[in-house]
PDB file of C-alpha atoms in Angstrom:
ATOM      1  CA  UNK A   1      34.642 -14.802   2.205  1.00  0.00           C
ATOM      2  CA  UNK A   2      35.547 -11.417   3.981  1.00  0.00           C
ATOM      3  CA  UNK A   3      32.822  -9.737   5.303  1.00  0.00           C
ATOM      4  CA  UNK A   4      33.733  -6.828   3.621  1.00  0.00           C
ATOM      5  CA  UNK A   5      35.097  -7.164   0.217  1.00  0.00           C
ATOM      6  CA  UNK A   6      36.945  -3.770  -1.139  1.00  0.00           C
ATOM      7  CA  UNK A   7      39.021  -3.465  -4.661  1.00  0.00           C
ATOM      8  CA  UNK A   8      41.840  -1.845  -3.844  1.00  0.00           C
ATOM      9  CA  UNK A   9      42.512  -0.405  -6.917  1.00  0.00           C
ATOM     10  CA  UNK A  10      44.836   1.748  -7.276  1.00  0.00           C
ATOM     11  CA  UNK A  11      42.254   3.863  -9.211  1.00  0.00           C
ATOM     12  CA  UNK A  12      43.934   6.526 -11.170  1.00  0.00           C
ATOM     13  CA  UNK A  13      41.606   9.680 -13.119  1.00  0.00           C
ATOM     14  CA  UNK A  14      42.123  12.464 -14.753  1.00  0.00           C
ATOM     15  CA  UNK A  15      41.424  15.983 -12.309  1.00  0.00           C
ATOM     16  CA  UNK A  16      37.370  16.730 -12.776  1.00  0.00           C
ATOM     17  CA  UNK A  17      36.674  13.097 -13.216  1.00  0.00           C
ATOM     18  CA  UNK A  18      33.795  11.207 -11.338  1.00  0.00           C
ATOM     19  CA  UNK A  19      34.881   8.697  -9.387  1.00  0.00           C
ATOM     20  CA  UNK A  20      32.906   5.867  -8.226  1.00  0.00           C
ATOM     21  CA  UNK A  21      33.945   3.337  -5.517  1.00  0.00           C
ATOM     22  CA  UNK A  22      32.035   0.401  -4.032  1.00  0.00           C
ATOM     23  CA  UNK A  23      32.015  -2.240  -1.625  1.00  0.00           C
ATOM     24  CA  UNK A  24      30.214  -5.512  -1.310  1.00  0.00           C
ATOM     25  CA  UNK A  25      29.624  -7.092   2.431  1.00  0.00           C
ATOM     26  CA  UNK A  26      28.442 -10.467   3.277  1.00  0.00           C
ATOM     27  CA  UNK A  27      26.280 -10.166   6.765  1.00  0.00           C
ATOM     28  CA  UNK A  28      22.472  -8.494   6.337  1.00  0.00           C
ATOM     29  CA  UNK A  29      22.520  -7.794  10.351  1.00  0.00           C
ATOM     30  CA  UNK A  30      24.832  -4.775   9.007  1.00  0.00           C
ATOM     31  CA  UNK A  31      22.790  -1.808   9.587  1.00  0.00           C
ATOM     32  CA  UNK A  32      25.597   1.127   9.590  1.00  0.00           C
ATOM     33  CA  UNK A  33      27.838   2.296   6.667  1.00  0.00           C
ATOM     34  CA  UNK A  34      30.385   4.752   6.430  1.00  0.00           C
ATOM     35  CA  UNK A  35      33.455   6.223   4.262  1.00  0.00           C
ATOM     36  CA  UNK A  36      36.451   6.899   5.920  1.00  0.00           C
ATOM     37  CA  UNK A  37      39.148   8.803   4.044  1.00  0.00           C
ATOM     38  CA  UNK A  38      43.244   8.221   4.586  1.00  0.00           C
ATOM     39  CA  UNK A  39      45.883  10.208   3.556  1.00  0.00           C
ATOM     40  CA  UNK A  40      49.560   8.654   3.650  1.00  0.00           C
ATOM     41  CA  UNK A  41      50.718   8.132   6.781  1.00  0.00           C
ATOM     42  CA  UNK A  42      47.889   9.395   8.704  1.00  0.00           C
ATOM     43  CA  UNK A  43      45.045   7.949  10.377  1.00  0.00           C
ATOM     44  CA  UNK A  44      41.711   7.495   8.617  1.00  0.00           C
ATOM     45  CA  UNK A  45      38.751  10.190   9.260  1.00  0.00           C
ATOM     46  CA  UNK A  46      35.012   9.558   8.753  1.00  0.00           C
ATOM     47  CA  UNK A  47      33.840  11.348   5.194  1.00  0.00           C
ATOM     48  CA  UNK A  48      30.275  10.152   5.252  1.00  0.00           C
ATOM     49  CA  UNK A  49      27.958   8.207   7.195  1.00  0.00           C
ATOM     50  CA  UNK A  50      24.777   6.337   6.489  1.00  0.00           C
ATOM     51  CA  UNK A  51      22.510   4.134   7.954  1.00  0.00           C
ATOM     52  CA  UNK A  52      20.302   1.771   6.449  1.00  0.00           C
ATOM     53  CA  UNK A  53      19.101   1.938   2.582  1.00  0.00           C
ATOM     54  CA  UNK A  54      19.617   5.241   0.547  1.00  0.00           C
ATOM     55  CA  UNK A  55      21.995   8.059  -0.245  1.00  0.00           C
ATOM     56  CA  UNK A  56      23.406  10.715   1.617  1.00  0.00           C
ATOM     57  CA  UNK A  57      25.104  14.090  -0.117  1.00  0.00           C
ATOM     58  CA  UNK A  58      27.653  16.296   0.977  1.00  0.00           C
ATOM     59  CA  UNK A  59      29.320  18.838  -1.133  1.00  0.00           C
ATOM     60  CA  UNK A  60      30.892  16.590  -3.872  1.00  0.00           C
ATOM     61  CA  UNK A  61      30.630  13.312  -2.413  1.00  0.00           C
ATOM     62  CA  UNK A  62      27.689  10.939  -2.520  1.00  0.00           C
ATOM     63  CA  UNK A  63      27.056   7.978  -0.424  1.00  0.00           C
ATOM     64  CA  UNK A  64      24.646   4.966  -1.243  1.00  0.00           C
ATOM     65  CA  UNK A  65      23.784   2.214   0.133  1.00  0.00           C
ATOM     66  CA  UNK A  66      21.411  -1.086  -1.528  1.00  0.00           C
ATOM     67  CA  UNK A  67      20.887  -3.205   1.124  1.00  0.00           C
ATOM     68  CA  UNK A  68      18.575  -5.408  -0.367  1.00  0.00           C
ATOM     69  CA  UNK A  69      22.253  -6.530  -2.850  1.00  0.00           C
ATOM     70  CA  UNK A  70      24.387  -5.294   0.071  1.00  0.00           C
ATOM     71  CA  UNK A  71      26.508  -3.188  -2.093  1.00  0.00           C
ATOM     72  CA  UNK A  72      28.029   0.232  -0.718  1.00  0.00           C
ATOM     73  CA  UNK A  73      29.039   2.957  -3.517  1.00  0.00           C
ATOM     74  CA  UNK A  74      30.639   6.742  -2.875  1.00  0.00           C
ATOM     75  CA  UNK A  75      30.828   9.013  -5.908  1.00  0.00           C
ATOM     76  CA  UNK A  76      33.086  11.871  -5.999  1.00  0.00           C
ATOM     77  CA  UNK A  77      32.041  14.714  -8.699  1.00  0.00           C
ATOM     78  CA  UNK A  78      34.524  17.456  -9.808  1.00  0.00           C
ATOM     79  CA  UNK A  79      37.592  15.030  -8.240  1.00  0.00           C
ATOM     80  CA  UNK A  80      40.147  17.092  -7.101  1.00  0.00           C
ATOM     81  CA  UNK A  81      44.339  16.041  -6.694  1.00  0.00           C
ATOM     82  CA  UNK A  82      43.574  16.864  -3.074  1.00  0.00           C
ATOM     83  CA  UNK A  83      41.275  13.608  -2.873  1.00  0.00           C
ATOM     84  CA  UNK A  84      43.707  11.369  -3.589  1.00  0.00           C
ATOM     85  CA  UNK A  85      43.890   9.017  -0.753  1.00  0.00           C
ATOM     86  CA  UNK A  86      43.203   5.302   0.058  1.00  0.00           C
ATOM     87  CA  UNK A  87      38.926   5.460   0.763  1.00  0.00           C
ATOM     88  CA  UNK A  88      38.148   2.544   3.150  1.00  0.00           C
ATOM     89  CA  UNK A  89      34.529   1.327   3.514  1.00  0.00           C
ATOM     90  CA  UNK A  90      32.998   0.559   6.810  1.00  0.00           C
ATOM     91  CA  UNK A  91      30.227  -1.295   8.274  1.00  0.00           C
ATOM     92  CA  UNK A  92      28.894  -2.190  12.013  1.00  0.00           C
ATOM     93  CA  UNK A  93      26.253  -3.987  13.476  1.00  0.00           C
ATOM     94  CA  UNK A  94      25.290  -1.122  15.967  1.00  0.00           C
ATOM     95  CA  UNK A  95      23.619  -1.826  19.355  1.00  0.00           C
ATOM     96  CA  UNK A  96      26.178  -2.728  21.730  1.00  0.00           C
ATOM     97  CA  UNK A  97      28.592  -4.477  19.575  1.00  0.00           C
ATOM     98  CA  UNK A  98      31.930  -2.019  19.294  1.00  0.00           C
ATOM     99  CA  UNK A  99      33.914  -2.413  16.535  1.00  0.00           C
ATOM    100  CA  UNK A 100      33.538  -1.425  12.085  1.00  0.00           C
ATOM    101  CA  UNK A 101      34.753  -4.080  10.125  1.00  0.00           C
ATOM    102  CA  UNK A 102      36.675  -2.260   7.524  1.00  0.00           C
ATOM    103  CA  UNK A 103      37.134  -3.275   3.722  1.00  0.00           C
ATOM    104  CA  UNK A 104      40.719  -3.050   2.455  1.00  0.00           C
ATOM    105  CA  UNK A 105      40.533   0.423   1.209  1.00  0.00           C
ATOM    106  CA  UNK A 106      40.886   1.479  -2.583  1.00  0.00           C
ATOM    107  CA  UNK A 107      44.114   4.230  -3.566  1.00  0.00           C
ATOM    108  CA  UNK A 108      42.578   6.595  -5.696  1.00  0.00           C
ATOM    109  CA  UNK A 109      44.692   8.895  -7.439  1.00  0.00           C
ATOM    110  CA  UNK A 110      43.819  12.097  -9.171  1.00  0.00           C
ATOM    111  CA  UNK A 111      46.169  13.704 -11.359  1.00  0.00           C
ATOM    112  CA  UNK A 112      46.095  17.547 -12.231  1.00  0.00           C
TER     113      UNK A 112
ATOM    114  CA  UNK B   1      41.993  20.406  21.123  1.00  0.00           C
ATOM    115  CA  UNK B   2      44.045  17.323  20.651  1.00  0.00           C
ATOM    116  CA  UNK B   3      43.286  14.455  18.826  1.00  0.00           C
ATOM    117  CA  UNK B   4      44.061  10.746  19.607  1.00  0.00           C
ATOM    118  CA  UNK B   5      48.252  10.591  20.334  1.00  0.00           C
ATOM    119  CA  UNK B   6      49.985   7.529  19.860  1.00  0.00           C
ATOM    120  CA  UNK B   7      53.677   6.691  20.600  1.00  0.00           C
ATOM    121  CA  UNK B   8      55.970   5.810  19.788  1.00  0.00           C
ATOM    122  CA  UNK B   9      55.149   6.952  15.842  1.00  0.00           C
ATOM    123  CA  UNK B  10      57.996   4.484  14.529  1.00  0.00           C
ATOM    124  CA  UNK B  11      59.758   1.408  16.301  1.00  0.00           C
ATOM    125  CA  UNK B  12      62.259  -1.109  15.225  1.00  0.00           C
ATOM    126  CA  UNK B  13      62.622  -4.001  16.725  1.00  0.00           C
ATOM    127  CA  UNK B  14      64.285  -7.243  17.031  1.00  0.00           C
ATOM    128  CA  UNK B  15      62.139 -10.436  16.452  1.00  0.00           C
ATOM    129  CA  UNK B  16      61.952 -12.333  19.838  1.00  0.00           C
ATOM    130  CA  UNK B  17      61.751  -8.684  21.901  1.00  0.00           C
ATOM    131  CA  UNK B  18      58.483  -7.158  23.961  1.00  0.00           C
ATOM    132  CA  UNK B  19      57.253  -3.769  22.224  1.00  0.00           C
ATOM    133  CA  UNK B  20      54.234  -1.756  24.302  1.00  0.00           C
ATOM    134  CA  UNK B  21      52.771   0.733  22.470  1.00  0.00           C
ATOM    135  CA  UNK B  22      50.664   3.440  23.880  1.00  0.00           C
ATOM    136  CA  UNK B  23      47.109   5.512  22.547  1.00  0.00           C
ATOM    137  CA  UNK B  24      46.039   8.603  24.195  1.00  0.00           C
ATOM    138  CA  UNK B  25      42.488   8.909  23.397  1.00  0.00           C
ATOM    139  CA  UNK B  26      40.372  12.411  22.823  1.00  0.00           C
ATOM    140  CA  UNK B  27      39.570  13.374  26.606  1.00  0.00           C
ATOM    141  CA  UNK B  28      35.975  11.999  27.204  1.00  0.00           C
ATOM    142  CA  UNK B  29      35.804   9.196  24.766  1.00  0.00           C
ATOM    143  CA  UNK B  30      34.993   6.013  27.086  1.00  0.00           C
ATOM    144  CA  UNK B  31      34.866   3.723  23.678  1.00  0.00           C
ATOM    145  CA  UNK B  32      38.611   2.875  22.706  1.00  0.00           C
ATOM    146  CA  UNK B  33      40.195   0.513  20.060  1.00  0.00           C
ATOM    147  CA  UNK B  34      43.096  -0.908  18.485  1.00  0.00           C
ATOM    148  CA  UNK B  35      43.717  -1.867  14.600  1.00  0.00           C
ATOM    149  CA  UNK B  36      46.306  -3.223  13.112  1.00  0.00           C
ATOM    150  CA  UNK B  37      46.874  -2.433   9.271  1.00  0.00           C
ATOM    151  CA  UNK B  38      49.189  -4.374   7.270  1.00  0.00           C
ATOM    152  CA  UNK B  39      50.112  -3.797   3.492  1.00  0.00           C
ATOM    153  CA  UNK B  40      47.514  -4.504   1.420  1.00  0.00           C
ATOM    154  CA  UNK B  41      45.066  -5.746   4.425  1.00  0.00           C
ATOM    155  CA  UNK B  42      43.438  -3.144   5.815  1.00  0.00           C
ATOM    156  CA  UNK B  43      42.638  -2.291   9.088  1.00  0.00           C
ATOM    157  CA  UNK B  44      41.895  -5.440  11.301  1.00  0.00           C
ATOM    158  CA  UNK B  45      40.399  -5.560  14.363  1.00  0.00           C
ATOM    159  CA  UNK B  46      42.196  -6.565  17.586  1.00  0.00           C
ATOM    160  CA  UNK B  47      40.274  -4.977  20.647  1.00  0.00           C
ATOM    161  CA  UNK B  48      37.562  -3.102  22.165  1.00  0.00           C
ATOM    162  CA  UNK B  49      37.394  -1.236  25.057  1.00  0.00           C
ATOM    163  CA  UNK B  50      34.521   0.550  27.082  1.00  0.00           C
ATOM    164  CA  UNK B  51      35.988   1.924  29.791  1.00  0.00           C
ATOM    165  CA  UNK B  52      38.732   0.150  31.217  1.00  0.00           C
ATOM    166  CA  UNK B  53      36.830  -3.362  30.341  1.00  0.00           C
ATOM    167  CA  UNK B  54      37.250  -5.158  26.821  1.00  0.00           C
ATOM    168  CA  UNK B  55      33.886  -6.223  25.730  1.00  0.00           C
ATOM    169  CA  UNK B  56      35.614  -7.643  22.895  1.00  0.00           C
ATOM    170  CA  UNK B  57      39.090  -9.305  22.498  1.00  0.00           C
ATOM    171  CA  UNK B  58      37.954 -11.411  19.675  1.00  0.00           C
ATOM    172  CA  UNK B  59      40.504  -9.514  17.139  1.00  0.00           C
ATOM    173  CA  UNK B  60      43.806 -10.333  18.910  1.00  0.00           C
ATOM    174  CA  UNK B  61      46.198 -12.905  17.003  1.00  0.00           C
ATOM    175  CA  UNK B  62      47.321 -14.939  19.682  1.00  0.00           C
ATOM    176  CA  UNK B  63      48.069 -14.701  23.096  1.00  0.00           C
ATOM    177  CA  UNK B  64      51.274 -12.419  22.432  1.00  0.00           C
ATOM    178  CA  UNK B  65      48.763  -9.530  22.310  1.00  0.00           C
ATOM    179  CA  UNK B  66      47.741  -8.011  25.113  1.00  0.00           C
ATOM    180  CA  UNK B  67      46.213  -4.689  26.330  1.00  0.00           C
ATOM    181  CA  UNK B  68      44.842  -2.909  29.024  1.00  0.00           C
ATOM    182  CA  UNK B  69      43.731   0.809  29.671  1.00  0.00           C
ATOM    183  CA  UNK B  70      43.536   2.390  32.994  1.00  0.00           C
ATOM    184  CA  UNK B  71      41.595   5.564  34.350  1.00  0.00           C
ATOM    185  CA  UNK B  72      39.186   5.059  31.340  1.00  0.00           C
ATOM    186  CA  UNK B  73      41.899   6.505  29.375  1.00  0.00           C
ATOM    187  CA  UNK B  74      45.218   5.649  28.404  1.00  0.00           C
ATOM    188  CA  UNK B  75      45.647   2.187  26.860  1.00  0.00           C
ATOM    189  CA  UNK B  76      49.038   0.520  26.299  1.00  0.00           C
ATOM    190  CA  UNK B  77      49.095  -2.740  23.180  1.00  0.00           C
ATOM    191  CA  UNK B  78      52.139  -5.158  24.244  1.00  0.00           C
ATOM    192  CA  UNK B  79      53.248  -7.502  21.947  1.00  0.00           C
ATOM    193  CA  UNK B  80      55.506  -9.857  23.761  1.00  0.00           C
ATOM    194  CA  UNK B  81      57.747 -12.330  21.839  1.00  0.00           C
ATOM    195  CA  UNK B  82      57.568 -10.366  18.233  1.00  0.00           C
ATOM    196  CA  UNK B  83      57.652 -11.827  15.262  1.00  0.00           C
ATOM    197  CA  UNK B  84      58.535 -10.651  11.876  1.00  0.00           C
ATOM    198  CA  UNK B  85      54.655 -11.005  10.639  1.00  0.00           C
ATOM    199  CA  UNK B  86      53.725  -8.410  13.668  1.00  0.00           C
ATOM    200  CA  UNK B  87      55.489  -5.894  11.116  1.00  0.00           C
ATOM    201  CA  UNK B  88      52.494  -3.019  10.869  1.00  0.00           C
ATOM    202  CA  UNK B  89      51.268   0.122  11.511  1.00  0.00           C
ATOM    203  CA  UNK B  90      49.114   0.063  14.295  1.00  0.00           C
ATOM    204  CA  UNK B  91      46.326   2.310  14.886  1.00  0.00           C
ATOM    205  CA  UNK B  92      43.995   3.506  18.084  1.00  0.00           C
ATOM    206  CA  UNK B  93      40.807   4.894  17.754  1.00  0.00           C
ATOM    207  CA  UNK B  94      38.321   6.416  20.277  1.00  0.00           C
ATOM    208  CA  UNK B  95      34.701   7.093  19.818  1.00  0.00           C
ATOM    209  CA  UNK B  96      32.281   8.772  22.322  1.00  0.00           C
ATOM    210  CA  UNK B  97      30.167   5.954  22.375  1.00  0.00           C
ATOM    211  CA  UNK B  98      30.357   2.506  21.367  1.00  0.00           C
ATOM    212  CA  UNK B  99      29.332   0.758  18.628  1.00  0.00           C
ATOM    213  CA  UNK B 100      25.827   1.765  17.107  1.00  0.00           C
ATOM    214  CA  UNK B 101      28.770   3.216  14.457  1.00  0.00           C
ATOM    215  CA  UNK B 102      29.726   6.278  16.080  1.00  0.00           C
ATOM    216  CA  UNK B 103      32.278   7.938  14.489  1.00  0.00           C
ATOM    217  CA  UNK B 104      35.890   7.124  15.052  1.00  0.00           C
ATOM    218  CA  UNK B 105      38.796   9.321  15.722  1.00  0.00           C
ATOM    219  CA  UNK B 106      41.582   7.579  14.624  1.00  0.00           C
ATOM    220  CA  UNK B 107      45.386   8.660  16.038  1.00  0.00           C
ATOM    221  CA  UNK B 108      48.562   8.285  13.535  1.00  0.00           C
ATOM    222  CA  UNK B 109      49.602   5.426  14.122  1.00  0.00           C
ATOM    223  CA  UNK B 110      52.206   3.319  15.441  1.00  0.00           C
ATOM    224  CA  UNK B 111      54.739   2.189  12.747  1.00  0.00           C
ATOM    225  CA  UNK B 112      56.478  -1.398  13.849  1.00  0.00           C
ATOM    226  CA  UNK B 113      58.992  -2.761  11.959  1.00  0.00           C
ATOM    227  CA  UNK B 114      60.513  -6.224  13.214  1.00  0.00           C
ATOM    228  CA  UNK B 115      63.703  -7.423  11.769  1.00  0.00           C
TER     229      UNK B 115
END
């Protein structure tokens, strides 16, 4: 089992649509979470960032994170064609350990 | 204001050849890394760098990978003896600070095909 387990769609909706995507991880010592958002060909940038239990809000999108079922969700409201783009999920184990274990991203495409 | 530069953005190579490949990180970050991301895999860990030390290596494939970074800056991949499955865009990242999941800044990406 992956310690970070991702569908990766593709997820196609309808412009205004709210779009929900999730990730399940494997490893309770996980104690940061974030979204990170890729256009094609480009590198992926942080959207939102969370750590621990709870949700975070930022314009349209929503972050949560249960870890007591260790499942990650980010909802997009109002989902605009200018959102479609692979999300990846991210985790880490902070302190001193370096890298985010990525899931495998989901292609979400929104269509005018 | 630059970001993280990578080059070469595309390379083609022959299986059996050496490819280096080479990140620029955002001036100041001391936390580098390196991710590979195949079709349909996501991004995959191969190295970690704080400073010009690799606290963790534990990502690399085999011992075909290699990398090093000087001046606490530039860092160079090399992939000696490529094979067909080394086919993948890989990506550098740097981060002001290490772990404790500080936010990376990921370049573009270097695109290697290997016939």
């Amino acid at each position: 089992q992956k310690e970070v387990e991702q569908d990766p769609g593709p997820l196609s909706v309808p412009e205004g649509a709210i779009v929900s995507l999730n990730c399940t991880y494997s490893n309770s010592a996980f104690q940061y979470f974030m979204w990170y958002r890729q256009y094609s060909r480009k590198g992926p940038e942080l959207l939102m960032y969370t750590y621990s239990s709870g949700n975070k809000e930022d314009g349209r999108f929503t972050a949560q994170v249960d870890k007591s079922s260790k499942y990650i969700s980010l909802f997009i409201r109002d989902s605009q064609p200018s959102d479609s783009a692979t999300y990846l999920c991210a985790t880490a184990y902070g302190g001193s350990q370096g890298n985010l274990i990525f899931g495998k991203g989901t292609k979400l495409s929104v269509k005018p | 204001g630059a970001g993280v530069s990578q080059s070469p953005s595309n390379k083609v190579t022959e299986k059996g050849k050496d490819v280096e490949l080479r990140c620029d990180p955002i001036s100041g970050h001391t936390a580098l890394y390196w991710y590979r991301q195949s079709l349909g895999q996501g991004l995959e860990f191969l190295i970690y760098f704080q400073g010009n030390s690799a606290p963790d290596k534990s990502g690399l494939p085999s011992d075909r990978f290699s990398a090093e970074r000087t001046g606490g800056s530039v860092s160079t991949l090399t992939i000696q003896r490529t094979q067909q499955e080394d086919s993948a865009v890989y990506l550098c990242a740097s981060s002001t600070r290490g772990g404790q999941g500080g936010e990376l800044f990921f370049g573009e990406g270097s695109r290697l095909t290997v016939l």
